[in-house]
Amino acid sequence: MKTLLGKRGEPLQELMNFCVVVPVFLAMGFSLSFGGGVTGYKTFYTLFPKIDTTTTKGAVKSHNSLIQGTTISSLNLGAAIGCLSTMYLGNKLGRRRTVVLGAIVAIIGTILQCSAYYLPQLIISRMVLGAGLGMMSSTVPVWQSETSKVHKRGHHVIIDGICIAAGIALSSWLTFGFSKAQTTSSWNWRLPCMTTGILAIVVLIFTFSFPESPRWLALKGRYEEAREVIAIVDDVDPQSEHTEYVLASITSVNEASAESASFSSLFKYGKEKMLYRLILASATQMFSQMSGSALITYYSEQLFSTVGLSHDLSKILGATDLTFKLICCSIPFFTIERAGRRRLLMIAASGMSTCMFCLAICGSQVTDDNLVPAYVAIVFAFIFVAFYPIGFLGVNFLYSQEVITTRYRAPASGISTAVHWLSAFVVALTTPIGFTSLGWKFYLVWGSVAVSIIPSVYFFYPETTGLSVEEIDQVFIDSPNVFSTVSLAEQRRKEKAQGVDLLEEHVERFPEDGKKAEERHEQALVDSRV
């Protein structure tokens, strides 16, 4: 099995993150923010006057707001289509080839966008670019979760969220910097527009240097290749007992789900409770956007300008806010395996809902003679982006992969990530209209959605920390109903933790016997699924 620079184990994972994961999600974050960042450029809105909301007023501005929202959000619509395409392509092509196809489509979209001189071409180019980003963003987390060790899975997928935030911050500062260019030519937005295509080229170059998902290989009956990949990822011998047990565990889960392997089974409750699991994955992605985060991501400059700040100061504050968001992404990276997914989701939701309601209160008190509440609102906008990454900038992608079984992980990821992009599409489309029509009341919508996250997670989201993807699958199968899944998952986690503690103590006293005990424990897990 060929690997880049002969790396194995954790060094291989780190190299894969750097060469594939980082550019994919940098491109995603950059593209999410770039459209809204250049709409205020004179060279942009004079070329596309139908989306000019800078120099227009009244009914014309309202109409242009709708066109602008449609144009900016066309990226999200294209991304949703790209995600849904992986429902078929994900298991057909495999993880690597799907990512490469997405990179090619993204490069084509970038070329079309950089060369756009008419509004229809701009909209189509953003849809094509979005389709490529959607294919990559829905496939890479699946590939990561299927090639990561249990205790490293959270850290690896959290990197996705960090890179999205980094891409958003990069776009904010680049668009601010290029906005200062004294030119009547459109190069000041076309040049930074190339960034996404450059990142997609990096993905195209390096993807095949890394091993395919062992779980996809086993799903296709390519067991010897799966064995080699397991050995490389876990840095063990291909013929070791560890490799045999892991492969047997994967195979047993595939065989157990083969009885209901039709695509329609994904939308049925059944023994595996796939509909319940699909709803969990999709709701997590919807919450990540409909809680108000997309509002700040796309229209941070407009948000600050509505409180009476100058154009330059608004752009600087918007870029600073999104950079602060990047810094806060380190919180889940260090806490994901200790605090768990459920706790981080509820903490984030509590903070976000509080900030959104406070933004509404501040907005209701702002007058031309009293801008103090507006400046207080700026503080809450910063606090919001501190809470958001804790649970919804990486954790959402991770959890959406963990709760789905291998056979359905690719199509379910396509659906859930499509929900992510469609939710962002709704926010990007309605925000210009919402600010114009509702003003400060618009924040109440996002605050209400954020509040609903807390009871949803508490009652229906089982904790997945510390469990392998096969053990998570077994929790759903063994759970008698959706209301008992949370408690059963907690029980399994405690049993496993107790078993690990006893095993470690035994290994310290009798190393050889401890190793055999560990092997018997793994074999018992496999046998329980057959």
Short mmCIF file of C-alpha atoms in Angstrom, two decimals:
data_model
loop_
_atom_site.label_atom_id
_atom_site.label_comp_id
_atom_site.label_asym_id
_atom_site.label_seq_id
_atom_site.Cartn_x
_atom_site.Cartn_y
_atom_site.Cartn_z
CA MET A 1 0.00 0.00 0.00
CA LYS A 2 1.57 3.29 -1.14
CA THR A 3 1.53 6.18 1.27
CA LEU A 4 3.05 9.63 1.07
CA LEU A 5 6.67 9.67 2.28
CA GLY A 6 6.14 6.20 3.82
CA LYS A 7 4.18 7.57 6.79
CA ARG A 8 2.11 5.27 9.01
CA GLY A 9 -0.16 5.66 12.02
CA GLU A 10 -0.61 9.11 13.53
CA PRO A 11 2.03 10.84 11.31
CA LEU A 12 0.04 9.67 8.28
CA GLN A 13 -3.18 11.14 9.73
CA GLU A 14 -1.47 14.45 10.41
CA LEU A 15 -0.09 14.58 6.88
CA MET A 16 -3.53 13.77 5.44
CA ASN A 17 -5.04 16.57 7.53
CA PHE A 18 -2.45 19.04 6.25
CA CYS A 19 -2.58 18.08 2.55
CA VAL A 20 -6.28 17.31 2.06
CA VAL A 21 -8.49 18.26 5.02
CA VAL A 22 -7.03 21.74 5.58
CA PRO A 23 -7.33 22.94 1.95
CA VAL A 24 -10.86 21.48 1.57
CA PHE A 25 -12.29 23.29 4.56
CA LEU A 26 -10.22 26.44 4.04
CA ALA A 27 -11.83 26.60 0.60
CA MET A 28 -15.26 26.02 2.12
CA GLY A 29 -14.87 28.78 4.72
CA PHE A 30 -13.33 31.19 2.22
CA SER A 31 -16.15 30.70 -0.28
CA LEU A 32 -18.84 31.09 2.38
CA SER A 33 -17.62 34.55 3.28
CA PHE A 34 -16.14 35.83 0.01
CA GLY A 35 -19.39 36.68 -1.83
CA GLY A 36 -20.73 38.91 0.93
CA GLY A 37 -17.30 40.51 1.35
CA VAL A 38 -17.08 41.93 -2.18
CA THR A 39 -20.66 43.12 -2.72
CA GLY A 40 -19.65 46.56 -1.44
CA TYR A 41 -16.78 46.93 -3.96
CA LYS A 42 -17.52 49.68 -6.49
CA THR A 43 -15.86 47.58 -9.19
CA PHE A 44 -18.24 44.76 -8.30
CA TYR A 45 -21.61 46.46 -7.99
CA THR A 46 -21.05 48.66 -11.06
CA LEU A 47 -20.36 45.50 -13.09
CA PHE A 48 -23.44 43.81 -11.60
CA PRO A 49 -25.82 46.76 -10.91
CA LYS A 50 -28.80 44.50 -10.14
CA ILE A 51 -27.21 43.53 -6.81
CA ASP A 52 -26.20 47.06 -5.82
CA THR A 53 -27.50 47.83 -2.32
CA THR A 54 -24.74 50.34 -1.56
CA THR A 55 -25.86 53.31 -3.68
CA THR A 56 -29.57 52.52 -4.01
CA LYS A 57 -32.49 53.36 -1.75
CA GLY A 58 -36.16 52.55 -1.20
CA ALA A 59 -37.94 50.05 -3.42
CA VAL A 60 -34.89 49.65 -5.68
CA LYS A 61 -32.70 48.72 -2.74
CA SER A 62 -35.30 46.22 -1.48
CA HIS A 63 -35.47 44.59 -4.92
CA ASN A 64 -31.68 44.52 -5.24
CA SER A 65 -31.43 42.99 -1.76
CA LEU A 66 -33.40 40.00 -3.01
CA ILE A 67 -31.22 39.65 -6.11
CA GLN A 68 -28.07 40.02 -3.99
CA GLY A 69 -29.25 37.39 -1.54
CA THR A 70 -30.07 35.01 -4.40
CA THR A 71 -26.65 35.54 -6.00
CA ILE A 72 -24.67 35.08 -2.79
CA SER A 73 -26.71 32.08 -1.67
CA SER A 74 -26.47 30.33 -5.06
CA LEU A 75 -23.19 28.87 -3.77
CA ASN A 76 -25.11 27.11 -1.00
CA LEU A 77 -27.74 25.80 -3.38
CA GLY A 78 -25.03 24.34 -5.61
CA ALA A 79 -23.31 22.85 -2.57
CA ALA A 80 -26.54 21.15 -1.52
CA ILE A 81 -26.80 19.59 -4.99
CA GLY A 82 -23.18 18.44 -4.73
CA CYS A 83 -23.84 16.89 -1.32
CA LEU A 84 -26.92 15.06 -2.57
CA SER A 85 -24.92 13.66 -5.49
CA THR A 86 -22.70 11.82 -3.01
CA MET A 87 -25.72 9.79 -1.92
CA TYR A 88 -25.02 7.81 -5.11
CA LEU A 89 -21.37 8.61 -5.81
CA GLY A 90 -20.07 8.14 -2.26
CA ASN A 91 -20.40 4.36 -2.15
CA LYS A 92 -20.03 3.99 -5.92
CA LEU A 93 -16.68 5.76 -6.34
CA GLY A 94 -15.28 5.54 -2.83
CA ARG A 95 -14.05 8.35 -0.62
CA ARG A 96 -10.92 9.35 -2.53
CA ARG A 97 -12.37 9.47 -6.04
CA THR A 98 -15.41 11.42 -4.82
CA VAL A 99 -13.10 14.03 -3.23
CA VAL A 100 -11.06 14.29 -6.46
CA LEU A 101 -14.20 14.73 -8.56
CA GLY A 102 -15.36 17.47 -6.18
CA ALA A 103 -12.00 19.23 -6.51
CA ILE A 104 -12.24 19.19 -10.32
CA VAL A 105 -15.77 20.66 -10.23
CA ALA A 106 -14.62 23.35 -7.75
CA ILE A 107 -11.75 24.34 -10.08
CA ILE A 108 -14.17 24.70 -12.98
CA GLY A 109 -16.49 26.82 -10.81
CA THR A 110 -13.60 29.06 -9.76
CA ILE A 111 -12.58 29.66 -13.38
CA LEU A 112 -16.15 30.58 -14.31
CA GLN A 113 -16.49 32.94 -11.33
CA CYS A 114 -13.16 34.68 -11.90
CA SER A 115 -14.12 35.33 -15.54
CA ALA A 116 -17.73 36.46 -14.91
CA TYR A 117 -18.91 39.67 -16.59
CA TYR A 118 -22.65 39.02 -16.51
CA LEU A 119 -24.92 38.22 -13.57
CA PRO A 120 -26.23 34.89 -14.96
CA GLN A 121 -22.65 33.62 -15.35
CA LEU A 122 -21.83 34.76 -11.82
CA ILE A 123 -24.80 32.85 -10.40
CA ILE A 124 -24.06 29.70 -12.42
CA SER A 125 -20.36 29.84 -11.51
CA ARG A 126 -21.19 30.02 -7.81
CA MET A 127 -23.53 27.05 -8.15
CA VAL A 128 -20.84 25.00 -9.91
CA LEU A 129 -18.25 26.02 -7.31
CA GLY A 130 -20.70 25.14 -4.56
CA ALA A 131 -21.34 21.71 -6.09
CA GLY A 132 -17.63 20.90 -5.90
CA LEU A 133 -17.36 22.18 -2.34
CA GLY A 134 -20.44 20.19 -1.36
CA MET A 135 -19.01 16.95 -2.71
CA MET A 136 -15.74 17.47 -0.84
CA SER A 137 -17.25 18.75 2.42
CA SER A 138 -19.69 15.83 2.68
CA THR A 139 -17.07 13.17 1.85
CA VAL A 140 -13.92 14.24 3.70
CA PRO A 141 -15.45 13.92 7.23
CA VAL A 142 -16.65 10.41 6.31
CA TRP A 143 -13.17 9.52 5.11
CA GLN A 144 -11.64 10.96 8.28
CA SER A 145 -13.98 9.20 10.70
CA GLU A 146 -13.48 5.86 8.92
CA THR A 147 -9.68 6.04 9.04
CA SER A 148 -9.19 7.47 12.55
CA LYS A 149 -8.57 5.73 15.86
CA VAL A 150 -11.38 6.01 18.42
CA HIS A 151 -9.54 8.37 20.78
CA LYS A 152 -8.32 10.57 17.90
CA ARG A 153 -11.52 10.73 15.86
CA GLY A 154 -12.79 13.87 17.57
CA HIS A 155 -9.52 15.77 17.21
CA HIS A 156 -9.20 14.92 13.53
CA VAL A 157 -12.72 16.00 12.54
CA ILE A 158 -12.63 19.14 14.76
CA ILE A 159 -9.85 20.33 12.46
CA ASP A 160 -12.58 20.73 9.82
CA GLY A 161 -14.28 23.43 11.86
CA ILE A 162 -11.00 25.19 12.64
CA CYS A 163 -10.19 25.35 8.94
CA ILE A 164 -13.65 26.65 8.04
CA ALA A 165 -13.16 29.46 10.56
CA ALA A 166 -9.66 30.12 9.20
CA GLY A 167 -11.04 30.34 5.65
CA ILE A 168 -13.75 32.76 6.75
CA ALA A 169 -11.19 34.95 8.55
CA LEU A 170 -8.82 34.81 5.57
CA SER A 171 -11.61 35.92 3.24
CA SER A 172 -12.59 38.76 5.57
CA TRP A 173 -9.10 40.24 5.73
CA LEU A 174 -8.38 39.70 2.02
CA THR A 175 -11.60 41.39 0.95
CA PHE A 176 -10.86 44.27 3.33
CA GLY A 177 -7.31 44.63 2.00
CA PHE A 178 -8.30 44.51 -1.67
CA SER A 179 -11.16 46.95 -1.04
CA LYS A 180 -8.49 49.62 -0.43
CA ALA A 181 -7.03 49.17 -3.92
CA GLN A 182 -7.41 52.41 -5.88
CA THR A 183 -8.56 50.97 -9.19
CA THR A 184 -11.47 51.02 -11.60
CA SER A 185 -10.59 47.53 -12.83
CA SER A 186 -12.25 44.40 -11.46
CA TRP A 187 -8.94 42.66 -10.71
CA ASN A 188 -9.33 43.66 -7.03
CA TRP A 189 -12.04 41.01 -6.58
CA ARG A 190 -11.05 38.57 -9.34
CA LEU A 191 -7.56 38.00 -7.93
CA PRO A 192 -8.61 36.87 -4.40
CA CYS A 193 -11.43 34.89 -6.06
CA MET A 194 -8.74 32.48 -7.34
CA THR A 195 -7.97 31.30 -3.80
CA THR A 196 -10.61 28.55 -3.79
CA GLY A 197 -9.34 27.11 -7.08
CA ILE A 198 -5.74 27.07 -5.81
CA LEU A 199 -6.80 25.15 -2.70
CA ALA A 200 -8.79 22.69 -4.86
CA ILE A 201 -5.67 22.06 -6.96
CA VAL A 202 -3.76 21.13 -3.79
CA VAL A 203 -6.50 18.62 -2.92
CA LEU A 204 -6.38 17.21 -6.46
CA ILE A 205 -2.62 16.67 -6.24
CA PHE A 206 -2.45 14.93 -2.86
CA THR A 207 -5.67 12.93 -2.37
CA PHE A 208 -4.49 9.70 -3.99
CA SER A 209 -1.33 9.74 -1.86
CA PHE A 210 -3.44 8.57 1.10
CA PRO A 211 -5.20 5.24 1.70
CA GLU A 212 -8.85 4.61 0.93
CA SER A 213 -11.31 4.06 3.79
CA PRO A 214 -10.93 0.49 5.10
CA ARG A 215 -14.65 0.41 5.88
CA TRP A 216 -15.57 1.26 2.29
CA LEU A 217 -13.10 -1.35 1.01
CA ALA A 218 -14.66 -3.99 3.28
CA LEU A 219 -18.12 -2.90 2.14
CA LYS A 220 -17.04 -3.65 -1.43
CA GLY A 221 -15.58 -7.03 -0.45
CA ARG A 222 -11.95 -5.90 -0.90
CA TYR A 223 -10.86 -7.38 2.42
CA GLU A 224 -7.14 -7.71 1.73
CA GLU A 225 -6.87 -4.04 0.82
CA ALA A 226 -8.92 -3.15 3.90
CA ARG A 227 -6.54 -5.23 6.02
CA GLU A 228 -3.53 -3.33 4.65
CA VAL A 229 -5.14 0.05 5.31
CA ILE A 230 -6.05 -0.91 8.89
CA ALA A 231 -2.44 -1.94 9.44
CA ILE A 232 -1.15 1.36 8.06
CA VAL A 233 -3.62 3.54 9.97
CA ASP A 234 -3.05 1.74 13.29
CA ASP A 235 0.67 1.15 12.56
CA VAL A 236 0.54 -2.63 13.12
CA ASP A 237 1.33 -5.72 11.09
CA PRO A 238 -1.31 -6.69 8.50
CA GLN A 239 -1.45 -10.21 9.93
CA SER A 240 -1.63 -9.13 13.58
CA GLU A 241 -4.53 -10.18 15.78
CA HIS A 242 -5.45 -6.52 16.23
CA THR A 243 -5.93 -6.16 12.46
CA GLU A 244 -7.98 -9.36 12.34
CA TYR A 245 -10.29 -8.20 15.13
CA VAL A 246 -10.85 -4.74 13.66
CA LEU A 247 -11.58 -6.20 10.22
CA ALA A 248 -13.92 -8.79 11.74
CA SER A 249 -15.76 -6.06 13.63
CA ILE A 250 -16.23 -4.02 10.44
CA THR A 251 -17.35 -7.08 8.50
CA SER A 252 -19.84 -8.17 11.13
CA VAL A 253 -21.54 -4.77 11.13
CA ASN A 254 -21.71 -4.79 7.33
CA GLU A 255 -23.26 -8.26 7.36
CA ALA A 256 -25.73 -7.29 10.07
CA SER A 257 -26.99 -4.35 8.02
CA ALA A 258 -26.97 -6.26 4.70
CA GLU A 259 -30.53 -7.49 5.31
CA SER A 260 -31.84 -3.95 5.03
CA ALA A 261 -29.28 -2.68 2.54
CA SER A 262 -31.68 -1.02 0.10
CA PHE A 263 -31.40 2.76 -0.18
CA SER A 264 -35.00 3.20 0.96
CA SER A 265 -34.03 1.63 4.31
CA LEU A 266 -32.19 4.86 5.13
CA PHE A 267 -35.60 6.50 5.52
CA LYS A 268 -37.15 3.72 7.62
CA TYR A 269 -37.05 3.27 11.38
CA GLY A 270 -36.48 -0.52 11.39
CA LYS A 271 -34.09 -2.50 13.56
CA GLU A 272 -31.18 -0.11 12.94
CA LYS A 273 -33.34 3.01 13.50
CA MET A 274 -31.83 4.65 10.42
CA LEU A 275 -34.53 7.32 10.12
CA TYR A 276 -33.92 8.39 13.73
CA ARG A 277 -30.18 8.53 13.09
CA LEU A 278 -30.61 10.45 9.84
CA ILE A 279 -32.79 13.00 11.64
CA LEU A 280 -30.10 13.42 14.32
CA ALA A 281 -27.38 14.00 11.72
CA SER A 282 -29.50 16.39 9.64
CA ALA A 283 -30.83 18.33 12.64
CA THR A 284 -27.29 18.85 13.91
CA GLN A 285 -26.27 20.40 10.60
CA MET A 286 -29.42 22.52 10.44
CA PHE A 287 -28.84 23.85 13.96
CA SER A 288 -25.29 24.84 13.00
CA GLN A 289 -26.65 27.40 10.51
CA MET A 290 -30.16 28.31 11.69
CA SER A 291 -28.95 29.40 15.12
CA GLY A 292 -27.70 32.66 13.59
CA SER A 293 -24.09 31.83 12.78
CA ALA A 294 -24.55 32.14 9.03
CA LEU A 295 -25.90 35.66 9.55
CA ILE A 296 -22.60 36.76 11.10
CA THR A 297 -20.53 34.72 8.62
CA TYR A 298 -22.09 36.20 5.48
CA TYR A 299 -23.08 39.68 6.57
CA SER A 300 -20.76 40.64 9.43
CA GLU A 301 -19.87 43.93 7.72
CA GLN A 302 -23.54 44.80 7.16
CA LEU A 303 -24.36 43.87 10.76
CA PHE A 304 -21.86 46.38 12.13
CA SER A 305 -22.72 49.07 9.60
CA THR A 306 -26.39 48.99 10.66
CA VAL A 307 -25.40 50.37 14.07
CA GLY A 308 -23.97 53.54 12.57
CA LEU A 309 -20.30 52.58 12.12
CA SER A 310 -18.29 53.71 9.10
CA HIS A 311 -17.69 51.38 6.15
CA ASP A 312 -14.01 50.79 6.96
CA LEU A 313 -14.60 50.31 10.67
CA SER A 314 -17.43 47.89 9.92
CA LYS A 315 -15.16 45.77 7.70
CA ILE A 316 -12.37 45.80 10.28
CA LEU A 317 -14.74 44.82 13.09
CA GLY A 318 -16.29 42.10 10.91
CA ALA A 319 -12.89 40.64 10.06
CA THR A 320 -11.76 40.89 13.70
CA ASP A 321 -14.93 39.16 14.88
CA LEU A 322 -14.40 36.26 12.47
CA THR A 323 -10.71 36.04 13.45
CA PHE A 324 -11.79 35.82 17.09
CA LYS A 325 -14.07 32.99 15.98
CA LEU A 326 -11.01 31.17 14.63
CA ILE A 327 -9.20 31.54 17.96
CA CYS A 328 -12.21 30.13 19.83
CA CYS A 329 -12.13 27.02 17.61
CA SER A 330 -9.30 25.73 19.80
CA ILE A 331 -11.78 25.19 22.65
CA PRO A 332 -13.49 22.06 21.23
CA PHE A 333 -10.16 20.73 19.95
CA PHE A 334 -8.92 20.41 23.53
CA THR A 335 -12.26 19.50 25.15
CA ILE A 336 -14.04 17.25 22.63
CA GLU A 337 -12.78 13.94 24.06
CA ARG A 338 -13.12 15.06 27.69
CA ALA A 339 -16.37 17.00 27.75
CA GLY A 340 -18.12 14.90 25.11
CA ARG A 341 -20.31 15.88 22.17
CA ARG A 342 -23.59 16.40 24.05
CA ARG A 343 -22.20 18.80 26.63
CA LEU A 344 -20.44 20.95 24.04
CA LEU A 345 -23.59 21.17 21.89
CA MET A 346 -25.73 22.30 24.85
CA ILE A 347 -23.17 24.81 26.15
CA ALA A 348 -22.86 26.35 22.69
CA ALA A 349 -26.65 26.53 22.28
CA SER A 350 -27.09 28.23 25.65
CA GLY A 351 -24.55 30.91 24.85
CA MET A 352 -25.77 31.52 21.30
CA SER A 353 -29.44 31.86 22.27
CA THR A 354 -28.57 34.32 25.04
CA CYS A 355 -26.51 36.45 22.65
CA MET A 356 -29.21 36.50 19.96
CA PHE A 357 -31.89 37.64 22.42
CA CYS A 358 -29.51 40.30 23.76
CA LEU A 359 -28.85 41.50 20.20
CA ALA A 360 -32.61 41.86 19.76
CA ILE A 361 -32.95 43.82 23.00
CA CYS A 362 -30.07 46.12 22.07
CA GLY A 363 -31.46 46.61 18.58
CA SER A 364 -34.86 47.62 19.94
CA GLN A 365 -33.28 50.40 22.00
CA VAL A 366 -31.10 51.99 19.32
CA THR A 367 -32.07 55.47 18.12
CA ASP A 368 -30.27 58.14 16.14
CA ASP A 369 -29.53 59.94 19.41
CA ASN A 370 -28.68 56.82 21.42
CA LEU A 371 -26.08 54.47 19.91
CA VAL A 372 -24.91 53.02 23.23
CA PRO A 373 -27.08 49.88 22.84
CA ALA A 374 -25.56 49.40 19.39
CA TYR A 375 -22.06 49.29 20.84
CA VAL A 376 -23.26 46.81 23.48
CA ALA A 377 -24.63 44.71 20.61
CA ILE A 378 -21.13 44.57 19.12
CA VAL A 379 -19.91 42.98 22.34
CA PHE A 380 -22.61 40.30 22.13
CA ALA A 381 -21.72 39.63 18.48
CA PHE A 382 -18.19 38.81 19.67
CA ILE A 383 -19.47 36.67 22.54
CA PHE A 384 -21.68 34.77 20.07
CA VAL A 385 -18.73 33.72 17.95
CA ALA A 386 -16.96 32.55 21.10
CA PHE A 387 -19.80 30.11 21.90
CA TYR A 388 -20.57 28.97 18.36
CA PRO A 389 -17.32 27.01 17.66
CA ILE A 390 -17.65 25.12 20.97
CA GLY A 391 -20.40 22.93 19.55
CA PHE A 392 -21.11 23.80 15.94
CA LEU A 393 -17.91 24.27 13.99
CA GLY A 394 -16.52 20.76 13.68
CA VAL A 395 -18.55 18.88 16.29
CA ASN A 396 -21.53 18.96 13.91
CA PHE A 397 -19.55 17.21 11.14
CA LEU A 398 -18.11 14.69 13.59
CA TYR A 399 -21.42 13.73 15.21
CA SER A 400 -23.17 13.44 11.84
CA GLN A 401 -20.67 10.74 10.81
CA GLU A 402 -20.57 8.89 14.11
CA VAL A 403 -24.30 8.12 14.38
CA ILE A 404 -24.55 6.56 10.89
CA THR A 405 -23.54 2.98 10.11
CA THR A 406 -20.88 2.31 7.44
CA ARG A 407 -23.23 1.08 4.72
CA TYR A 408 -25.24 4.32 4.82
CA ARG A 409 -22.56 6.77 5.97
CA ALA A 410 -21.82 8.23 2.53
CA PRO A 411 -25.45 8.80 1.42
CA ALA A 412 -26.48 9.98 4.90
CA SER A 413 -23.53 12.38 4.96
CA GLY A 414 -24.69 13.70 1.59
CA ILE A 415 -28.16 14.37 2.99
CA SER A 416 -27.06 15.88 6.31
CA THR A 417 -24.40 18.09 4.72
CA ALA A 418 -26.94 19.15 2.09
CA VAL A 419 -29.16 20.25 4.99
CA HIS A 420 -26.19 22.26 6.29
CA TRP A 421 -25.80 24.07 2.96
CA LEU A 422 -29.56 24.49 2.40
CA SER A 423 -29.92 26.04 5.85
CA ALA A 424 -27.07 28.40 5.02
CA PHE A 425 -28.83 29.14 1.71
CA VAL A 426 -32.00 30.14 3.56
CA VAL A 427 -30.06 32.42 5.92
CA ALA A 428 -28.02 34.03 3.12
CA LEU A 429 -31.15 34.58 1.03
CA THR A 430 -33.38 35.98 3.77
CA THR A 431 -30.91 38.06 5.77
CA PRO A 432 -30.88 41.16 3.50
CA ILE A 433 -34.70 41.01 3.37
CA GLY A 434 -34.98 40.28 7.10
CA PHE A 435 -32.87 43.25 8.13
CA THR A 436 -34.88 45.49 5.79
CA SER A 437 -38.32 44.24 6.86
CA LEU A 438 -37.95 43.17 10.51
CA GLY A 439 -34.95 45.06 11.82
CA TRP A 440 -34.01 43.98 15.36
CA LYS A 441 -36.88 41.45 15.51
CA PHE A 442 -34.94 39.33 13.01
CA TYR A 443 -32.62 38.22 15.83
CA LEU A 444 -35.55 36.66 17.72
CA VAL A 445 -35.89 34.02 14.99
CA TRP A 446 -32.33 32.79 15.44
CA GLY A 447 -32.52 32.99 19.23
CA SER A 448 -35.61 30.77 19.25
CA VAL A 449 -33.92 28.14 17.08
CA ALA A 450 -30.84 28.16 19.34
CA VAL A 451 -32.98 27.62 22.46
CA SER A 452 -34.67 24.57 20.88
CA ILE A 453 -31.27 22.87 20.55
CA ILE A 454 -30.92 22.35 24.31
CA PRO A 455 -33.90 20.02 24.95
CA SER A 456 -33.37 18.29 21.60
CA VAL A 457 -29.80 17.29 22.49
CA TYR A 458 -30.64 16.41 26.10
CA PHE A 459 -33.44 13.96 25.27
CA PHE A 460 -32.47 12.51 21.89
CA TYR A 461 -28.71 12.80 21.25
CA PRO A 462 -26.71 9.82 22.62
CA GLU A 463 -23.12 10.49 23.68
CA THR A 464 -20.60 8.92 21.26
CA THR A 465 -17.32 9.87 22.95
CA GLY A 466 -15.07 6.90 23.63
CA LEU A 467 -17.06 4.45 21.50
CA SER A 468 -15.95 3.05 18.15
CA VAL A 469 -18.26 3.59 15.18
CA GLU A 470 -19.24 -0.10 15.41
CA GLU A 471 -20.07 0.21 19.13
CA ILE A 472 -22.18 3.31 18.42
CA ASP A 473 -24.01 1.33 15.77
CA GLN A 474 -24.73 -1.41 18.30
CA VAL A 475 -26.19 1.11 20.77
CA PHE A 476 -28.84 2.13 18.24
CA ILE A 477 -29.61 -1.48 17.36
CA ASP A 478 -29.97 -2.56 21.01
CA SER A 479 -31.98 0.48 22.11
CA PRO A 480 -35.70 -0.41 22.44
CA ASN A 481 -36.83 3.10 21.44
CA VAL A 482 -35.56 6.63 20.78
CA PHE A 483 -36.19 7.75 24.36
CA SER A 484 -33.86 5.11 25.84
CA THR A 485 -30.96 5.54 23.40
CA VAL A 486 -29.30 8.30 25.42
CA SER A 487 -29.28 6.28 28.65
CA LEU A 488 -28.12 3.09 26.90
CA ALA A 489 -25.20 4.92 25.27
CA GLU A 490 -24.15 6.28 28.66
CA GLN A 491 -24.37 2.79 30.16
CA ARG A 492 -22.17 1.32 27.38
CA ARG A 493 -19.62 4.10 27.83
CA LYS A 494 -19.40 3.42 31.57
CA GLU A 495 -19.05 -0.33 31.01
CA LYS A 496 -16.28 0.22 28.49
CA ALA A 497 -14.48 2.70 30.76
CA GLN A 498 -14.60 0.25 33.66
CA GLY A 499 -13.33 -2.53 31.42
CA VAL A 500 -10.45 -0.37 30.19
CA ASP A 501 -9.49 0.57 33.77
CA LEU A 502 -9.45 -3.07 34.85
CA LEU A 503 -7.53 -4.01 31.74
CA GLU A 504 -4.87 -1.36 32.34
CA GLU A 505 -4.44 -2.53 35.90
CA HIS A 506 -4.08 -6.11 34.70
CA VAL A 507 -1.56 -5.11 32.03
CA GLU A 508 0.62 -3.39 34.65
CA ARG A 509 0.73 -6.59 36.75
CA PHE A 510 0.80 -9.21 34.01
CA PRO A 511 1.71 -7.68 30.64
CA GLU A 512 1.31 -10.85 28.58
CA ASP A 513 -1.93 -11.92 30.26
CA GLY A 514 -3.20 -8.36 29.90
CA LYS A 515 -2.58 -8.42 26.18
CA LYS A 516 -4.53 -11.66 25.86
CA ALA A 517 -7.33 -10.22 27.96
CA GLU A 518 -7.54 -7.22 25.67
CA GLU A 519 -7.72 -9.51 22.65
CA ARG A 520 -10.50 -11.54 24.28
CA HIS A 521 -12.37 -8.32 25.06
CA GLU A 522 -12.17 -7.24 21.41
CA GLN A 523 -13.24 -10.67 20.24
CA ALA A 524 -16.25 -10.57 22.58
CA LEU A 525 -17.31 -7.26 21.02
CA VAL A 526 -17.08 -8.81 17.57
CA ASP A 527 -18.96 -11.95 18.61
CA SER A 528 -21.77 -9.88 20.13
CA ARG A 529 -22.52 -8.35 16.73
CA VAL A 530 -22.50 -11.55 14.69
#
